[in-house]
Amino acid sequence: ESPAAIERRKRRTQTKELFQAGMGPTGKPLRWYERFALKYLRDTEEIDGKQNPLLKLFGYYSRESRGLGAAREVFNGAVLISESDAFLDVIEIPRDKRDAFHVRFEMLIVHLWLSFLLFRQYGDTGAIVMQGLTDRLSSELQARMILEEGLTVMQSYKWIKECEHLFYGMALALDSAVYGGNAGLNLESEGNAAKIRSYLEHYLTCLEKDPMKVDALMRYIRHSFARLELLPRKKVLTGLVW
């Protein structure tokens, strides 16, 4: 393994630890006001059912604030699962290719798309979460390109646009497949499934047009969405879906 690959692996490990701690890849030591916030601005609603009066004053419990908080949780969870060996073993991605940026990005956007399918069912609150996810995708991608891949800020702009085009192109194509016909959202019909497989093969280069990998991902998508639909509303709206 080259020194550059070792360094990238080290950066990715650091980034994962930050995500697990509830921070983005640009996490820094806590400043005095952040320590103050942890002490006095804790969300007590989950503890004793009472809203923290300071947080309420600042709008923390508003629908918009809750939606953006949920988006953060969804995004962090999607990152963790899309890079986990448990998931990548199911899709049969070779271990020597799992650290590649395109593999991690493509598997991430599959989970974000599944999240979109779920939150479309939650009206205005779901729309806030989806907007939060799209905003976070751009900012987190740039941070990871710079920290993990060693790109400059200017170089990252070009690749962010490429990644966004891939995500939106894939999402629109898959949406057209699962919402086909008059039956509403349907991942199970034979016709829709064939279209989904075709789009996955086209947009996700990490699958290498391998029918076994495509079928494995298709089964995972069906299973995952069936699980997501069974989640309690409260859990979904806090973003704890992955």
GROMACS .gro file of C-alpha atoms in nm, residues 31-220:
model
  190
   31ARG     CA    1  -1.461   2.635   2.237
   32TRP     CA    2  -1.596   2.796   2.555
   33TYR     CA    3  -1.937   2.870   2.407
   34GLU     CA    4  -1.966   2.514   2.277
   35ARG     CA    5  -1.891   2.381   2.626
   36PHE     CA    6  -2.155   2.623   2.759
   37ALA     CA    7  -2.404   2.491   2.507
   38LEU     CA    8  -2.339   2.131   2.606
   39LYS     CA    9  -2.401   2.218   2.970
   40TYR     CA   10  -2.699   2.454   2.949
   41LEU     CA   11  -2.853   2.392   2.607
   42ARG     CA   12  -2.915   2.020   2.630
   43ASP     CA   13  -3.237   1.884   2.488
   44THR     CA   14  -3.419   1.767   2.800
   45GLU     CA   15  -3.738   1.665   2.620
   46GLU     CA   16  -3.619   1.308   2.570
   47ILE     CA   17  -3.512   1.286   2.935
   48ASP     CA   18  -3.808   1.421   3.132
   49GLY     CA   19  -4.057   1.523   2.862
   50LYS     CA   20  -4.004   1.893   2.930
   51GLN     CA   21  -3.863   2.130   2.671
   52ASN     CA   22  -3.550   2.324   2.764
   53PRO     CA   23  -3.677   2.688   2.794
   54LEU     CA   24  -3.357   2.835   2.646
   55LEU     CA   25  -3.374   2.605   2.345
   56LYS     CA   26  -3.742   2.686   2.301
   57LEU     CA   27  -3.660   3.057   2.309
   58PHE     CA   28  -3.400   3.007   2.033
   59GLY     CA   29  -3.642   2.810   1.813
   60TYR     CA   30  -3.480   2.471   1.866
   61TYR     CA   31  -3.816   2.295   1.883
   62SER     CA   32  -3.952   2.455   1.567
   63ARG     CA   33  -4.042   2.231   1.275
   64GLU     CA   34  -3.760   2.377   1.065
   65SER     CA   35  -3.500   2.321   1.336
   66ARG     CA   36  -3.617   1.967   1.403
   67GLY     CA   37  -3.614   1.892   1.031
   68LEU     CA   38  -3.256   2.009   0.987
   69GLY     CA   39  -3.151   1.813   1.295
   70ALA     CA   40  -3.314   1.503   1.148
   71ALA     CA   41  -3.131   1.562   0.819
   72ARG     CA   42  -2.800   1.566   1.005
   73GLU     CA   43  -2.880   1.234   1.174
   74VAL     CA   44  -2.995   1.076   0.847
   75PHE     CA   45  -2.684   1.190   0.662
   76ASN     CA   46  -2.441   1.074   0.930
   77GLY     CA   47  -2.616   0.738   0.951
   78ALA     CA   48  -2.612   0.698   0.574
   79VAL     CA   49  -2.237   0.763   0.568
   80LEU     CA   50  -2.167   0.506   0.836
   81ILE     CA   51  -2.375   0.227   0.685
   82SER     CA   52  -2.268   0.289   0.325
   83GLU     CA   53  -1.902   0.246   0.426
   84SER     CA   54  -1.954  -0.046   0.662
   85ASP     CA   55  -1.807  -0.386   0.579
   86ALA     CA   56  -2.138  -0.550   0.669
   87PHE     CA   57  -2.315  -0.361   0.390
   88LEU     CA   58  -2.032  -0.384   0.136
   89ASP     CA   59  -2.005  -0.759   0.196
   90VAL     CA   60  -2.371  -0.793   0.096
   91ILE     CA   61  -2.307  -0.602  -0.229
   92GLU     CA   62  -1.989  -0.805  -0.285
   93ILE     CA   63  -1.761  -0.504  -0.329
   94PRO     CA   64  -1.400  -0.634  -0.311
   95ARG     CA   65  -1.218  -0.526   0.003
   96ASP     CA   66  -0.928  -0.379  -0.191
   97LYS     CA   67  -1.168  -0.136  -0.366
   98ARG     CA   68  -1.378  -0.019  -0.072
   99ASP     CA   69  -1.160   0.281   0.011
  100ALA     CA   70  -1.203   0.435  -0.335
  101PHE     CA   71  -1.390   0.766  -0.326
  102HIS     CA   72  -1.633   0.669  -0.602
  103VAL     CA   73  -1.735   0.352  -0.417
  104ARG     CA   74  -1.808   0.539  -0.095
  105PHE     CA   75  -1.988   0.821  -0.275
  106GLU     CA   76  -2.204   0.596  -0.493
  107MET     CA   77  -2.314   0.381  -0.200
  108LEU     CA   78  -2.388   0.697   0.000
  109ILE     CA   79  -2.622   0.839  -0.263
  110VAL     CA   80  -2.811   0.509  -0.281
  111HIS     CA   81  -2.892   0.549   0.090
  112LEU     CA   82  -2.979   0.916   0.045
  113TRP     CA   83  -3.218   0.828  -0.235
  114LEU     CA   84  -3.386   0.567  -0.014
  115SER     CA   85  -3.414   0.836   0.254
  116PHE     CA   86  -3.585   1.064   0.003
  117LEU     CA   87  -3.840   0.793  -0.076
  118LEU     CA   88  -3.920   0.771   0.293
  119PHE     CA   89  -3.940   1.142   0.374
  120ARG     CA   90  -4.162   1.225   0.076
  121GLN     CA   91  -4.435   1.057   0.279
  122TYR     CA   92  -4.398   1.313   0.560
  123GLY     CA   93  -4.529   1.629   0.398
  124ASP     CA   94  -4.373   1.966   0.480
  125THR     CA   95  -4.149   1.826   0.753
  126GLY     CA   96  -4.018   1.565   0.511
  127ALA     CA   97  -3.946   1.840   0.257
  128ILE     CA   98  -3.736   2.024   0.516
  129VAL     CA   99  -3.538   1.707   0.585
  130MET     CA  100  -3.478   1.645   0.215
  131GLN     CA  101  -3.358   2.002   0.161
  132GLY     CA  102  -3.126   1.962   0.458
  133LEU     CA  103  -2.986   1.643   0.307
  134THR     CA  104  -2.912   1.806  -0.029
  135ASP     CA  105  -2.744   2.104   0.140
  136ARG     CA  106  -2.536   1.877   0.361
  137LEU     CA  107  -2.430   1.657   0.070
  138SER     CA  108  -2.253   1.946  -0.104
  139SER     CA  109  -2.081   2.081   0.208
  140GLU     CA  110  -1.970   1.744   0.340
  141LEU     CA  111  -1.848   1.629  -0.002
  142GLN     CA  112  -1.626   1.935  -0.031
  143ALA     CA  113  -1.483   1.885   0.318
  144ARG     CA  114  -1.407   1.520   0.250
  145MET     CA  115  -1.251   1.592  -0.088
  146ILE     CA  116  -1.016   1.841   0.072
  147LEU     CA  117  -0.939   1.649   0.392
  148GLU     CA  118  -0.932   1.294   0.256
  149GLU     CA  119  -0.841   1.327  -0.110
  150GLY     CA  120  -0.607   1.625  -0.084
  151LEU     CA  121  -0.788   1.845  -0.337
  152THR     CA  122  -0.767   2.223  -0.327
  153VAL     CA  123  -1.083   2.427  -0.273
  154MET     CA  124  -1.092   2.525  -0.642
  155GLN     CA  125  -1.042   2.166  -0.756
  156SER     CA  126  -1.320   2.049  -0.528
  157TYR     CA  127  -1.578   2.280  -0.693
  158LYS     CA  128  -1.551   2.094  -1.023
  159TRP     CA  129  -1.588   1.752  -0.865
  160ILE     CA  130  -1.873   1.860  -0.641
  161LYS     CA  131  -2.068   1.959  -0.953
  162GLU     CA  132  -1.991   1.622  -1.111
  163CYS     CA  133  -2.107   1.440  -0.797
  164GLU     CA  134  -2.425   1.647  -0.776
  165HIS     CA  135  -2.506   1.575  -1.141
  166LEU     CA  136  -2.459   1.203  -1.077
  167PHE     CA  137  -2.678   1.209  -0.767
  168TYR     CA  138  -2.963   1.408  -0.919
  169GLY     CA  139  -2.946   1.215  -1.246
  170MET     CA  140  -2.961   0.881  -1.067
  171ALA     CA  141  -3.232   0.995  -0.824
  172LEU     CA  142  -3.456   1.126  -1.104
  173ALA     CA  143  -3.408   0.809  -1.308
  174LEU     CA  144  -3.485   0.581  -1.013
  175ASP     CA  145  -3.785   0.794  -0.918
  176SER     CA  146  -3.923   0.754  -1.268
  177ALA     CA  147  -3.894   0.377  -1.223
  178VAL     CA  148  -4.044   0.335  -0.877
  179TYR     CA  149  -4.328   0.582  -0.935
  180GLY     CA  150  -4.414   0.439  -1.277
  181GLY     CA  151  -4.776   0.379  -1.370
  182ASN     CA  152  -5.077   0.465  -1.156
  183ALA     CA  153  -4.995   0.237  -0.863
  184GLY     CA  154  -4.783   0.494  -0.678
  185LEU     CA  155  -4.455   0.398  -0.517
  186ASN     CA  156  -4.375   0.040  -0.612
  187LEU     CA  157  -4.038  -0.136  -0.592
  188GLU     CA  158  -4.181  -0.484  -0.632
  189SER     CA  159  -4.342  -0.497  -0.976
  190GLU     CA  160  -4.141  -0.681  -1.238
  191GLY     CA  161  -4.142  -0.389  -1.480
  192ASN     CA  162  -4.028  -0.136  -1.221
  193ALA     CA  163  -3.761  -0.372  -1.088
  194ALA     CA  164  -3.615  -0.417  -1.437
  195LYS     CA  165  -3.590  -0.038  -1.479
  196ILE     CA  166  -3.430   0.005  -1.137
  197ARG     CA  167  -3.167  -0.261  -1.217
  198SER     CA  168  -3.093  -0.090  -1.547
  199TYR     CA  169  -3.043   0.251  -1.383
  200LEU     CA  170  -2.828   0.109  -1.102
  201GLU     CA  171  -2.605  -0.059  -1.358
  202HIS     CA  172  -2.581   0.263  -1.560
  203TYR     CA  173  -2.509   0.511  -1.280
  204LEU     CA  174  -2.310   0.307  -1.028
  205THR     CA  175  -1.970   0.229  -1.174
  206CYS     CA  176  -1.861   0.044  -0.860
  207LEU     CA  177  -2.100  -0.238  -0.954
  208GLU     CA  178  -1.889  -0.293  -1.268
  209LYS     CA  179  -2.201  -0.399  -1.462
  210ASP     CA  180  -2.185  -0.726  -1.269
  211PRO     CA  181  -2.536  -0.882  -1.264
  212MET     CA  182  -2.469  -1.043  -0.926
  213LYS     CA  183  -2.373  -0.712  -0.765
  214VAL     CA  184  -2.670  -0.536  -0.924
  215ASP     CA  185  -2.910  -0.806  -0.803
  216ALA     CA  186  -2.755  -0.796  -0.454
  217LEU     CA  187  -2.805  -0.419  -0.435
  218MET     CA  188  -3.159  -0.452  -0.568
  219ARG     CA  189  -3.244  -0.701  -0.292
  220TYR     CA  190  -3.086  -0.470  -0.034
   0.00000   0.00000   0.00000
